[in-house]
């Protein structure tokens, strides 16, 4: 067991969240910590230097990105051990969330250094909170594999999850991803959040069927996909549903109304019961 107070050790690794679009989301605390740093490690020095320039912060920058993450993380940890104040920032949002940063934290913990996270913007939470989907339980997947067969494999594994699913995606793959989501997960509700915190921020909510048919030229900018979890109750006894439906149909109630009643009684989705009744029509 290891206990480590974030503010009792002068040898501290600072992870600073940065805006995902709107510079006004840079917190006073983030600016203070960055201003006090001896060195700022960042994903892309050009990107971070232009961000820091806007706040009149001038610091030595070193690049720590995916392809040198292990070696540079070790170097940064050595600098902190020597007593240097080092911050890490990724290109946007939180380091370590679909961005480098996790190796740094692991090494810092191994060396018993303090770790201090300066909170700020994040795309997945902003998209989830702004969507009408359930936010009490959710599963963040990050980017799906861009190869279609691998994407399908990943989605097959997620298909039974009851939690709201959250994905990051880039605009040039969005159409293909929406179509694959629809193909594998079925017609669930989705909220697509794009250009969050920017002037053109937009939430598009509908069914996966609707969104997979959307004109992709209207889906510009960075985006997050928030998809309804699997709401089907697998424990449900199909025979009981059919038995109850048969009884109601004998009373001359239409198939659609029977689906309404039965879905309510068994706490199931209307579409699920309706599709089941259509499939089993000959046995009813
Ligand atoms: N570290 C970041 C965070 O905490 O959210 C995520 C970085 S990840 C490399 C970039 C992805 O985050 C984008 O492809 C997009 O899915 C999402 N993203 C970042 N900024 C966004 C924004 N302003 N609006 C919508 N999605 C955004």
Coordinates of N, CA and C and ligand atoms in Angstrom, one line a residue, residues 20 92-94 97-99 122-123 143 168-169 193-196 198 222-224, ligand 1:
X20 N -10.6 22.5 -24.5 CA -10.9 21.7 -25.7 C -11.4 22.5 -26.9
X92 N -5.2 18.9 -25.7 CA -6.4 19.4 -25.3 C -7.0 18.5 -24.2
X93 N -7.7 19.1 -23.3 CA -8.4 18.3 -22.3 C -7.4 17.7 -21.3
X94 N -7.8 16.6 -20.7 CA -6.9 15.9 -19.7 C -5.8 15.1 -20.3
X97 N -6.2 10.9 -21.0 CA -7.5 10.5 -21.5 C -7.4 10.6 -23.0
X98 N -7.3 9.4 -23.7 CA -7.0 9.3 -25.1 C -5.8 10.2 -25.5
X99 N -4.9 10.4 -24.6 CA -3.7 11.3 -24.8 C -2.6 10.7 -23.9
X122 N -12.9 18.7 -20.6 CA -12.8 17.3 -21.0 C -14.0 17.0 -22.0
X123 N -13.7 16.4 -23.1 CA -14.7 16.2 -24.1 C -15.8 15.2 -23.7
X143 N -11.3 5.9 -28.7 CA -11.5 5.7 -30.2 C -11.7 4.2 -30.5
X168 N -14.9 8.5 -28.8 CA -14.3 9.6 -29.5 C -14.2 9.3 -31.0
X169 N -14.3 10.2 -31.9 CA -14.2 9.9 -33.3 C -13.7 11.2 -34.1
X193 N -22.1 15.0 -30.2 CA -21.7 16.3 -29.7 C -20.5 16.8 -30.5
X194 N -20.6 17.9 -31.2 CA -19.4 18.3 -32.0 C -19.0 19.8 -31.7
X195 N -17.8 20.1 -31.9 CA -17.2 21.4 -31.7 C -17.6 22.0 -30.3
X196 N -17.5 21.1 -29.3 CA -17.8 21.5 -27.9 C -17.0 22.7 -27.4
X198 N -17.0 25.5 -28.5 CA -16.6 26.4 -29.6 C -17.9 27.1 -30.1
X222 N -14.4 18.4 -34.3 CA -14.2 17.3 -33.4 C -15.5 16.8 -32.8
X223 N -15.6 15.5 -32.6 CA -16.9 15.0 -32.1 C -16.8 13.9 -31.1
X224 N -17.9 13.8 -30.3 CA -18.0 12.7 -29.3 C -19.3 12.0 -29.6
Ligands
LIG1 N1 -7.6 14.5 -23.7 C1 -8.9 14.9 -24.4 C2 -10.0 15.0 -23.4 O1 -9.8 15.0 -22.1 O2 -11.2 15.0 -23.8 C3 -9.2 14.0 -25.6 C4 -8.1 14.0 -26.6 S1 -8.5 12.9 -28.0 C5 -6.9 12.8 -28.7 C6 -9.3 14.0 -29.1 C7 -10.8 13.6 -29.3 O3 -11.5 14.2 -28.2 C8 -11.4 14.1 -30.6 O4 -11.1 13.2 -31.7 C9 -12.8 14.2 -30.2 O5 -13.4 12.9 -30.3 C10 -12.8 14.6 -28.8 N2 -12.8 16.1 -28.6 C11 -11.8 16.9 -28.3 N3 -12.2 18.2 -28.3 C12 -13.5 18.2 -28.7 C13 -14.4 19.2 -28.9 N4 -14.2 20.5 -28.7 N5 -15.7 18.8 -29.3 C14 -16.0 17.5 -29.4 N6 -15.1 16.5 -29.3 C15 -13.9 16.8 -28.9

